[in-house]
PDB file of C-alpha atoms in Angstrom:
ATOM      1  CA  UNK A   1     -55.120 134.377 103.827  1.00  0.00           C
ATOM      2  CA  UNK A   2     -51.598 135.843 103.911  1.00  0.00           C
ATOM      3  CA  UNK A   3     -50.742 138.823 106.108  1.00  0.00           C
ATOM      4  CA  UNK A   4     -50.303 140.984 103.000  1.00  0.00           C
ATOM      5  CA  UNK A   5     -53.718 140.091 101.603  1.00  0.00           C
ATOM      6  CA  UNK A   6     -55.301 140.464 105.031  1.00  0.00           C
ATOM      7  CA  UNK A   7     -53.994 144.021 105.281  1.00  0.00           C
ATOM      8  CA  UNK A   8     -55.209 144.816 101.765  1.00  0.00           C
ATOM      9  CA  UNK A   9     -58.809 143.731 102.386  1.00  0.00           C
ATOM     10  CA  UNK A  10     -58.927 145.761 105.606  1.00  0.00           C
ATOM     11  CA  UNK A  11     -57.766 148.965 103.892  1.00  0.00           C
ATOM     12  CA  UNK A  12     -60.465 151.635 104.018  1.00  0.00           C
ATOM     13  CA  UNK A  13     -62.011 150.437 107.264  1.00  0.00           C
ATOM     14  CA  UNK A  14     -61.764 152.687 110.312  1.00  0.00           C
ATOM     15  CA  UNK A  15     -62.976 152.487 113.922  1.00  0.00           C
ATOM     16  CA  UNK A  16     -66.672 153.202 114.386  1.00  0.00           C
ATOM     17  CA  UNK A  17     -67.458 156.261 116.500  1.00  0.00           C
ATOM     18  CA  UNK A  18     -70.904 156.970 117.949  1.00  0.00           C
ATOM     19  CA  UNK A  19     -74.350 156.574 116.415  1.00  0.00           C
ATOM     20  CA  UNK A  20     -75.932 153.241 115.602  1.00  0.00           C
ATOM     21  CA  UNK A  21     -73.122 150.695 115.653  1.00  0.00           C
ATOM     22  CA  UNK A  22     -74.749 148.222 113.265  1.00  0.00           C
ATOM     23  CA  UNK A  23     -75.670 150.973 110.785  1.00  0.00           C
ATOM     24  CA  UNK A  24     -72.143 152.385 110.918  1.00  0.00           C
ATOM     25  CA  UNK A  25     -70.619 148.947 110.318  1.00  0.00           C
ATOM     26  CA  UNK A  26     -73.024 148.318 107.442  1.00  0.00           C
ATOM     27  CA  UNK A  27     -72.046 151.637 105.847  1.00  0.00           C
ATOM     28  CA  UNK A  28     -68.360 150.746 105.960  1.00  0.00           C
ATOM     29  CA  UNK A  29     -68.837 147.222 104.644  1.00  0.00           C
ATOM     30  CA  UNK A  30     -70.966 148.466 101.762  1.00  0.00           C
ATOM     31  CA  UNK A  31     -68.393 151.174 101.015  1.00  0.00           C
ATOM     32  CA  UNK A  32     -65.744 148.454 100.684  1.00  0.00           C
ATOM     33  CA  UNK A  33     -67.888 146.760  98.042  1.00  0.00           C
ATOM     34  CA  UNK A  34     -69.028 149.909  96.223  1.00  0.00           C
ATOM     35  CA  UNK A  35     -65.491 151.291  96.186  1.00  0.00           C
ATOM     36  CA  UNK A  36     -64.092 148.138  94.618  1.00  0.00           C
ATOM     37  CA  UNK A  37     -61.874 147.243  97.571  1.00  0.00           C
ATOM     38  CA  UNK A  38     -63.842 144.006  97.877  1.00  0.00           C
ATOM     39  CA  UNK A  39     -64.379 142.725  94.355  1.00  0.00           C
ATOM     40  CA  UNK A  40     -67.284 140.643  93.109  1.00  0.00           C
ATOM     41  CA  UNK A  41     -66.694 137.046  94.192  1.00  0.00           C
ATOM     42  CA  UNK A  42     -64.056 137.973  96.782  1.00  0.00           C
ATOM     43  CA  UNK A  43     -64.109 136.556 100.287  1.00  0.00           C
ATOM     44  CA  UNK A  44     -64.331 139.275 102.920  1.00  0.00           C
ATOM     45  CA  UNK A  45     -62.407 139.198 106.226  1.00  0.00           C
ATOM     46  CA  UNK A  46     -63.715 137.100 109.098  1.00  0.00           C
ATOM     47  CA  UNK A  47     -65.998 138.608 111.747  1.00  0.00           C
ATOM     48  CA  UNK A  48     -63.205 138.698 114.322  1.00  0.00           C
ATOM     49  CA  UNK A  49     -60.911 140.648 112.002  1.00  0.00           C
ATOM     50  CA  UNK A  50     -63.631 143.105 111.049  1.00  0.00           C
ATOM     51  CA  UNK A  51     -64.666 143.612 114.663  1.00  0.00           C
ATOM     52  CA  UNK A  52     -61.073 144.309 115.667  1.00  0.00           C
ATOM     53  CA  UNK A  53     -60.489 146.726 112.819  1.00  0.00           C
ATOM     54  CA  UNK A  54     -63.746 148.606 113.396  1.00  0.00           C
ATOM     55  CA  UNK A  55     -63.524 148.547 117.186  1.00  0.00           C
ATOM     56  CA  UNK A  56     -66.973 146.991 117.607  1.00  0.00           C
ATOM     57  CA  UNK A  57     -68.417 143.741 118.905  1.00  0.00           C
ATOM     58  CA  UNK A  58     -68.750 140.637 116.760  1.00  0.00           C
ATOM     59  CA  UNK A  59     -72.572 140.695 117.092  1.00  0.00           C
ATOM     60  CA  UNK A  60     -72.612 144.180 115.512  1.00  0.00           C
ATOM     61  CA  UNK A  61     -70.550 142.893 112.584  1.00  0.00           C
ATOM     62  CA  UNK A  62     -72.731 139.796 112.334  1.00  0.00           C
ATOM     63  CA  UNK A  63     -75.925 141.887 112.152  1.00  0.00           C
ATOM     64  CA  UNK A  64     -74.462 144.120 109.440  1.00  0.00           C
ATOM     65  CA  UNK A  65     -73.356 141.087 107.418  1.00  0.00           C
ATOM     66  CA  UNK A  66     -76.798 139.533 107.868  1.00  0.00           C
ATOM     67  CA  UNK A  67     -78.486 142.682 106.551  1.00  0.00           C
ATOM     68  CA  UNK A  68     -76.227 142.787 103.494  1.00  0.00           C
ATOM     69  CA  UNK A  69     -76.798 139.077 102.961  1.00  0.00           C
ATOM     70  CA  UNK A  70     -80.569 139.500 102.983  1.00  0.00           C
ATOM     71  CA  UNK A  71     -80.404 142.185 100.286  1.00  0.00           C
ATOM     72  CA  UNK A  72     -78.103 140.074  98.132  1.00  0.00           C
ATOM     73  CA  UNK A  73     -74.811 141.962  98.486  1.00  0.00           C
ATOM     74  CA  UNK A  74     -73.039 139.249 100.483  1.00  0.00           C
ATOM     75  CA  UNK A  75     -73.335 135.473 100.554  1.00  0.00           C
ATOM     76  CA  UNK A  76     -72.466 133.382 103.605  1.00  0.00           C
ATOM     77  CA  UNK A  77     -71.075 129.962 102.720  1.00  0.00           C
ATOM     78  CA  UNK A  78     -71.090 127.778 105.797  1.00  0.00           C
ATOM     79  CA  UNK A  79     -67.669 126.435 106.650  1.00  0.00           C
ATOM     80  CA  UNK A  80     -66.035 128.613 104.003  1.00  0.00           C
ATOM     81  CA  UNK A  81     -66.653 132.300 104.666  1.00  0.00           C
ATOM     82  CA  UNK A  82     -68.597 135.300 103.389  1.00  0.00           C
ATOM     83  CA  UNK A  83     -68.308 136.402  99.767  1.00  0.00           C
ATOM     84  CA  UNK A  84     -69.302 139.434  97.715  1.00  0.00           C
ATOM     85  CA  UNK A  85     -72.318 138.442  95.666  1.00  0.00           C
ATOM     86  CA  UNK A  86     -73.329 141.802  94.165  1.00  0.00           C
ATOM     87  CA  UNK A  87     -71.861 145.285  93.898  1.00  0.00           C
ATOM     88  CA  UNK A  88     -75.306 146.956  93.878  1.00  0.00           C
ATOM     89  CA  UNK A  89     -75.805 149.502  96.663  1.00  0.00           C
ATOM     90  CA  UNK A  90     -78.803 148.563  98.886  1.00  0.00           C
ATOM     91  CA  UNK A  91     -78.432 151.521 101.251  1.00  0.00           C
ATOM     92  CA  UNK A  92     -81.265 153.608  99.728  1.00  0.00           C
ATOM     93  CA  UNK A  93     -83.598 150.628 100.247  1.00  0.00           C
ATOM     94  CA  UNK A  94     -82.366 150.085 103.801  1.00  0.00           C
ATOM     95  CA  UNK A  95     -82.864 153.772 104.615  1.00  0.00           C
ATOM     96  CA  UNK A  96     -86.461 153.633 103.362  1.00  0.00           C
ATOM     97  CA  UNK A  97     -87.063 150.575 105.527  1.00  0.00           C
ATOM     98  CA  UNK A  98     -85.519 152.341 108.528  1.00  0.00           C
ATOM     99  CA  UNK A  99     -87.914 155.282 108.061  1.00  0.00           C
ATOM    100  CA  UNK A 100     -91.026 153.099 107.846  1.00  0.00           C
ATOM    101  CA  UNK A 101     -93.672 153.530 110.549  1.00  0.00           C
ATOM    102  CA  UNK A 102     -95.020 150.990 113.015  1.00  0.00           C
ATOM    103  CA  UNK A 103     -98.198 150.869 110.912  1.00  0.00           C
ATOM    104  CA  UNK A 104     -96.150 149.946 107.839  1.00  0.00           C
ATOM    105  CA  UNK A 105     -94.544 147.057 109.696  1.00  0.00           C
ATOM    106  CA  UNK A 106     -97.811 145.767 111.127  1.00  0.00           C
ATOM    107  CA  UNK A 107     -99.254 145.771 107.600  1.00  0.00           C
ATOM    108  CA  UNK A 108     -96.265 143.723 106.505  1.00  0.00           C
ATOM    109  CA  UNK A 109     -96.621 141.422 109.497  1.00  0.00           C
ATOM    110  CA  UNK A 110    -100.277 140.814 108.651  1.00  0.00           C
ATOM    111  CA  UNK A 111     -99.374 139.678 105.140  1.00  0.00           C
ATOM    112  CA  UNK A 112     -96.511 137.466 106.290  1.00  0.00           C
ATOM    113  CA  UNK A 113     -98.249 135.986 109.331  1.00  0.00           C
ATOM    114  CA  UNK A 114    -101.408 134.956 107.508  1.00  0.00           C
ATOM    115  CA  UNK A 115     -99.567 133.017 104.820  1.00  0.00           C
ATOM    116  CA  UNK A 116     -97.009 131.629 107.268  1.00  0.00           C
ATOM    117  CA  UNK A 117     -99.770 130.265 109.515  1.00  0.00           C
ATOM    118  CA  UNK A 118    -101.637 128.794 106.543  1.00  0.00           C
ATOM    119  CA  UNK A 119     -98.526 126.965 105.310  1.00  0.00           C
ATOM    120  CA  UNK A 120     -97.472 125.922 108.814  1.00  0.00           C
ATOM    121  CA  UNK A 121    -100.839 124.210 109.333  1.00  0.00           C
ATOM    122  CA  UNK A 122    -100.142 122.120 106.239  1.00  0.00           C
ATOM    123  CA  UNK A 123     -96.470 121.360 106.815  1.00  0.00           C
ATOM    124  CA  UNK A 124     -95.668 121.527 110.537  1.00  0.00           C
ATOM    125  CA  UNK A 125     -93.839 118.657 112.149  1.00  0.00           C
ATOM    126  CA  UNK A 126     -93.997 117.377 115.709  1.00  0.00           C
ATOM    127  CA  UNK A 127     -90.711 119.181 116.368  1.00  0.00           C
ATOM    128  CA  UNK A 128     -92.191 122.428 115.014  1.00  0.00           C
ATOM    129  CA  UNK A 129     -95.183 122.150 117.342  1.00  0.00           C
ATOM    130  CA  UNK A 130     -92.995 121.464 120.370  1.00  0.00           C
ATOM    131  CA  UNK A 131     -90.833 124.482 119.579  1.00  0.00           C
ATOM    132  CA  UNK A 132     -93.867 126.721 119.036  1.00  0.00           C
ATOM    133  CA  UNK A 133     -95.231 125.637 122.419  1.00  0.00           C
ATOM    134  CA  UNK A 134     -91.944 126.699 124.029  1.00  0.00           C
ATOM    135  CA  UNK A 135     -91.937 130.021 122.171  1.00  0.00           C
ATOM    136  CA  UNK A 136     -95.541 130.761 123.096  1.00  0.00           C
ATOM    137  CA  UNK A 137     -94.833 129.972 126.746  1.00  0.00           C
ATOM    138  CA  UNK A 138     -91.855 132.348 126.697  1.00  0.00           C
ATOM    139  CA  UNK A 139     -94.057 135.056 125.173  1.00  0.00           C
ATOM    140  CA  UNK A 140     -96.739 134.572 127.815  1.00  0.00           C
ATOM    141  CA  UNK A 141     -94.174 134.796 130.613  1.00  0.00           C
ATOM    142  CA  UNK A 142     -92.355 137.912 129.346  1.00  0.00           C
ATOM    143  CA  UNK A 143     -93.239 141.121 131.186  1.00  0.00           C
ATOM    144  CA  UNK A 144     -90.609 143.777 130.435  1.00  0.00           C
ATOM    145  CA  UNK A 145     -91.245 145.573 127.109  1.00  0.00           C
ATOM    146  CA  UNK A 146     -87.988 144.655 125.351  1.00  0.00           C
ATOM    147  CA  UNK A 147     -88.164 141.028 126.478  1.00  0.00           C
ATOM    148  CA  UNK A 148     -91.803 140.824 125.427  1.00  0.00           C
ATOM    149  CA  UNK A 149     -91.033 142.281 121.991  1.00  0.00           C
ATOM    150  CA  UNK A 150     -88.245 139.748 121.497  1.00  0.00           C
ATOM    151  CA  UNK A 151     -90.405 136.820 122.653  1.00  0.00           C
ATOM    152  CA  UNK A 152     -93.332 137.897 120.480  1.00  0.00           C
ATOM    153  CA  UNK A 153     -91.101 138.248 117.416  1.00  0.00           C
ATOM    154  CA  UNK A 154     -89.557 134.836 118.111  1.00  0.00           C
ATOM    155  CA  UNK A 155     -93.000 133.199 118.123  1.00  0.00           C
ATOM    156  CA  UNK A 156     -94.002 134.818 114.832  1.00  0.00           C
ATOM    157  CA  UNK A 157     -90.678 133.830 113.286  1.00  0.00           C
ATOM    158  CA  UNK A 158     -91.208 130.300 114.611  1.00  0.00           C
ATOM    159  CA  UNK A 159     -94.520 130.097 112.747  1.00  0.00           C
ATOM    160  CA  UNK A 160     -92.760 131.237 109.567  1.00  0.00           C
ATOM    161  CA  UNK A 161     -90.056 128.611 110.070  1.00  0.00           C
ATOM    162  CA  UNK A 162     -92.757 125.944 110.428  1.00  0.00           C
ATOM    163  CA  UNK A 163     -94.107 127.026 107.016  1.00  0.00           C
ATOM    164  CA  UNK A 164     -91.169 125.348 105.284  1.00  0.00           C
ATOM    165  CA  UNK A 165     -90.941 128.196 102.754  1.00  0.00           C
ATOM    166  CA  UNK A 166     -87.303 129.369 102.652  1.00  0.00           C
ATOM    167  CA  UNK A 167     -88.101 132.712 100.994  1.00  0.00           C
ATOM    168  CA  UNK A 168     -90.781 133.555 103.560  1.00  0.00           C
ATOM    169  CA  UNK A 169     -88.446 132.531 106.377  1.00  0.00           C
ATOM    170  CA  UNK A 170     -85.604 134.730 105.119  1.00  0.00           C
ATOM    171  CA  UNK A 171     -87.958 137.669 104.563  1.00  0.00           C
ATOM    172  CA  UNK A 172     -89.192 137.358 108.148  1.00  0.00           C
ATOM    173  CA  UNK A 173     -85.635 137.142 109.440  1.00  0.00           C
ATOM    174  CA  UNK A 174     -84.732 140.299 107.539  1.00  0.00           C
ATOM    175  CA  UNK A 175     -87.567 142.330 109.053  1.00  0.00           C
ATOM    176  CA  UNK A 176     -87.690 140.674 112.476  1.00  0.00           C
ATOM    177  CA  UNK A 177     -85.747 143.399 114.309  1.00  0.00           C
ATOM    178  CA  UNK A 178     -88.118 146.133 113.148  1.00  0.00           C
ATOM    179  CA  UNK A 179     -91.136 143.956 113.893  1.00  0.00           C
ATOM    180  CA  UNK A 180     -89.770 143.407 117.404  1.00  0.00           C
ATOM    181  CA  UNK A 181     -89.313 147.154 117.891  1.00  0.00           C
ATOM    182  CA  UNK A 182     -92.854 147.817 116.669  1.00  0.00           C
ATOM    183  CA  UNK A 183     -94.312 145.296 119.127  1.00  0.00           C
ATOM    184  CA  UNK A 184     -92.270 146.813 121.961  1.00  0.00           C
ATOM    185  CA  UNK A 185     -93.506 150.308 121.087  1.00  0.00           C
ATOM    186  CA  UNK A 186     -97.119 149.133 121.012  1.00  0.00           C
ATOM    187  CA  UNK A 187     -96.721 147.533 124.440  1.00  0.00           C
ATOM    188  CA  UNK A 188     -95.401 150.826 125.812  1.00  0.00           C
ATOM    189  CA  UNK A 189     -98.280 152.802 124.263  1.00  0.00           C
ATOM    190  CA  UNK A 190    -101.488 152.419 126.259  1.00  0.00           C
ATOM    191  CA  UNK A 191    -103.635 153.677 123.359  1.00  0.00           C
ATOM    192  CA  UNK A 192    -102.841 150.769 121.045  1.00  0.00           C
ATOM    193  CA  UNK A 193    -104.320 147.327 121.789  1.00  0.00           C
ATOM    194  CA  UNK A 194    -102.195 144.213 121.585  1.00  0.00           C
ATOM    195  CA  UNK A 195    -103.293 140.642 121.033  1.00  0.00           C
ATOM    196  CA  UNK A 196    -103.209 138.614 124.223  1.00  0.00           C
ATOM    197  CA  UNK A 197    -102.270 135.008 124.981  1.00  0.00           C
ATOM    198  CA  UNK A 198    -105.641 133.611 123.854  1.00  0.00           C
ATOM    199  CA  UNK A 199    -105.287 135.050 120.343  1.00  0.00           C
ATOM    200  CA  UNK A 200    -101.808 133.590 119.922  1.00  0.00           C
ATOM    201  CA  UNK A 201    -102.939 130.271 121.401  1.00  0.00           C
ATOM    202  CA  UNK A 202    -105.661 130.146 118.729  1.00  0.00           C
ATOM    203  CA  UNK A 203    -102.984 130.412 116.026  1.00  0.00           C
ATOM    204  CA  UNK A 204    -100.986 127.536 117.471  1.00  0.00           C
ATOM    205  CA  UNK A 205    -104.074 125.380 118.070  1.00  0.00           C
ATOM    206  CA  UNK A 206    -105.168 125.790 114.444  1.00  0.00           C
ATOM    207  CA  UNK A 207    -101.669 124.944 113.209  1.00  0.00           C
ATOM    208  CA  UNK A 208    -101.601 121.870 115.447  1.00  0.00           C
ATOM    209  CA  UNK A 209    -105.042 120.829 114.146  1.00  0.00           C
ATOM    210  CA  UNK A 210    -103.787 121.053 110.568  1.00  0.00           C
ATOM    211  CA  UNK A 211    -106.479 123.589 109.602  1.00  0.00           C
ATOM    212  CA  UNK A 212    -104.895 126.099 107.175  1.00  0.00           C
ATOM    213  CA  UNK A 213    -107.831 128.503 106.915  1.00  0.00           C
ATOM    214  CA  UNK A 214    -108.472 128.565 110.654  1.00  0.00           C
ATOM    215  CA  UNK A 215    -104.770 129.235 111.190  1.00  0.00           C
ATOM    216  CA  UNK A 216    -104.813 132.071 108.647  1.00  0.00           C
ATOM    217  CA  UNK A 217    -107.911 133.619 110.251  1.00  0.00           C
ATOM    218  CA  UNK A 218    -106.404 133.345 113.728  1.00  0.00           C
ATOM    219  CA  UNK A 219    -103.169 134.957 112.527  1.00  0.00           C
ATOM    220  CA  UNK A 220    -105.118 137.849 111.004  1.00  0.00           C
ATOM    221  CA  UNK A 221    -107.068 138.287 114.246  1.00  0.00           C
ATOM    222  CA  UNK A 222    -103.779 138.762 116.116  1.00  0.00           C
ATOM    223  CA  UNK A 223    -102.645 141.720 114.004  1.00  0.00           C
ATOM    224  CA  UNK A 224    -105.802 143.427 112.718  1.00  0.00           C
ATOM    225  CA  UNK A 225    -106.989 145.101 115.987  1.00  0.00           C
ATOM    226  CA  UNK A 226    -103.606 146.768 116.474  1.00  0.00           C
ATOM    227  CA  UNK A 227    -103.427 147.754 112.820  1.00  0.00           C
ATOM    228  CA  UNK A 228    -106.917 149.285 112.905  1.00  0.00           C
ATOM    229  CA  UNK A 229    -105.891 151.647 115.714  1.00  0.00           C
ATOM    230  CA  UNK A 230    -102.550 152.487 114.095  1.00  0.00           C
ATOM    231  CA  UNK A 231    -104.430 153.493 110.934  1.00  0.00           C
ATOM    232  CA  UNK A 232    -106.094 156.273 112.925  1.00  0.00           C
ATOM    233  CA  UNK A 233    -102.986 157.332 114.866  1.00  0.00           C
ATOM    234  CA  UNK A 234    -100.181 157.216 112.294  1.00  0.00           C
ATOM    235  CA  UNK A 235    -100.447 159.523 109.263  1.00  0.00           C
ATOM    236  CA  UNK A 236     -99.820 157.879 105.924  1.00  0.00           C
ATOM    237  CA  UNK A 237     -97.019 159.491 103.958  1.00  0.00           C
ATOM    238  CA  UNK A 238     -96.562 159.233 100.176  1.00  0.00           C
ATOM    239  CA  UNK A 239     -94.145 156.563  99.006  1.00  0.00           C
ATOM    240  CA  UNK A 240     -91.031 158.220  97.502  1.00  0.00           C
TER     241      UNK A 240
END
C-alpha cells in the first residue's frame, strides 16, 4: 500500500482515551466502515498500523477485529489481510450481548457444551484427547480466579474444537471471553456452586469412550447445578 493510500485509510481514527480499550477500538473500526471510509471489499490497515494510530496494543486491535469478524463485518484472509465483508452495524447486537447476565451465558454454555460434547465423542481424534487431557490438567491446577476462569474456558472451547463443527467452534470463540468472566465471577461468589474436577473428568472420559449420550449428559451435569442457583439469584429481564 502506498503512503498516500495508507494515510487515507487511517483518516478518521484517533487515539483511544480511557474506558474499555477493546470496545473503544471496535467503535472506531466500525465507524470507519459505517462512515464509508473503508468500503465494502476494501482491505483495512494492518494491526501494527492501527495500533500505532489508535495508541493501543496490538492485542486490543486483534480482539476488536476478531469481534467484528465473528459478526460478519470483517473477513480475515490468512496471508493476505483483513477485508470489509459487510457494512451492517453490529454494535446494537454487541451491546445487548455485553449487558447479558451470568445466567444468560450459563444457559448459552449449557446448549453449546451439550452438543459439543456429543459431537466430540463421535469425532475426536487421538490428538484431541491428548490436548483435552492437558487442558483439564491446567484447569485442575489453576487456583487464582482469573487463571481458573481462563483455564475452564479453554477446556470447554477444546471440547467444541474436538466436535469438528466449524460453526459451533466459531460461536464458542465469539462468546468465550464472556463465558470466562462468568466462570470467574461464580468462583468469587461463595453462594453459587461450581462443577469440580470429577464432573469435568466425566465429560472427558465419555468423549474418550466414544459415548455421545454419556458425554452430553456429563456436559449438562457440569453446568446445570450452577444454572439452577443463578435462576434464583439473577432476575430475568424482558428481552428488548
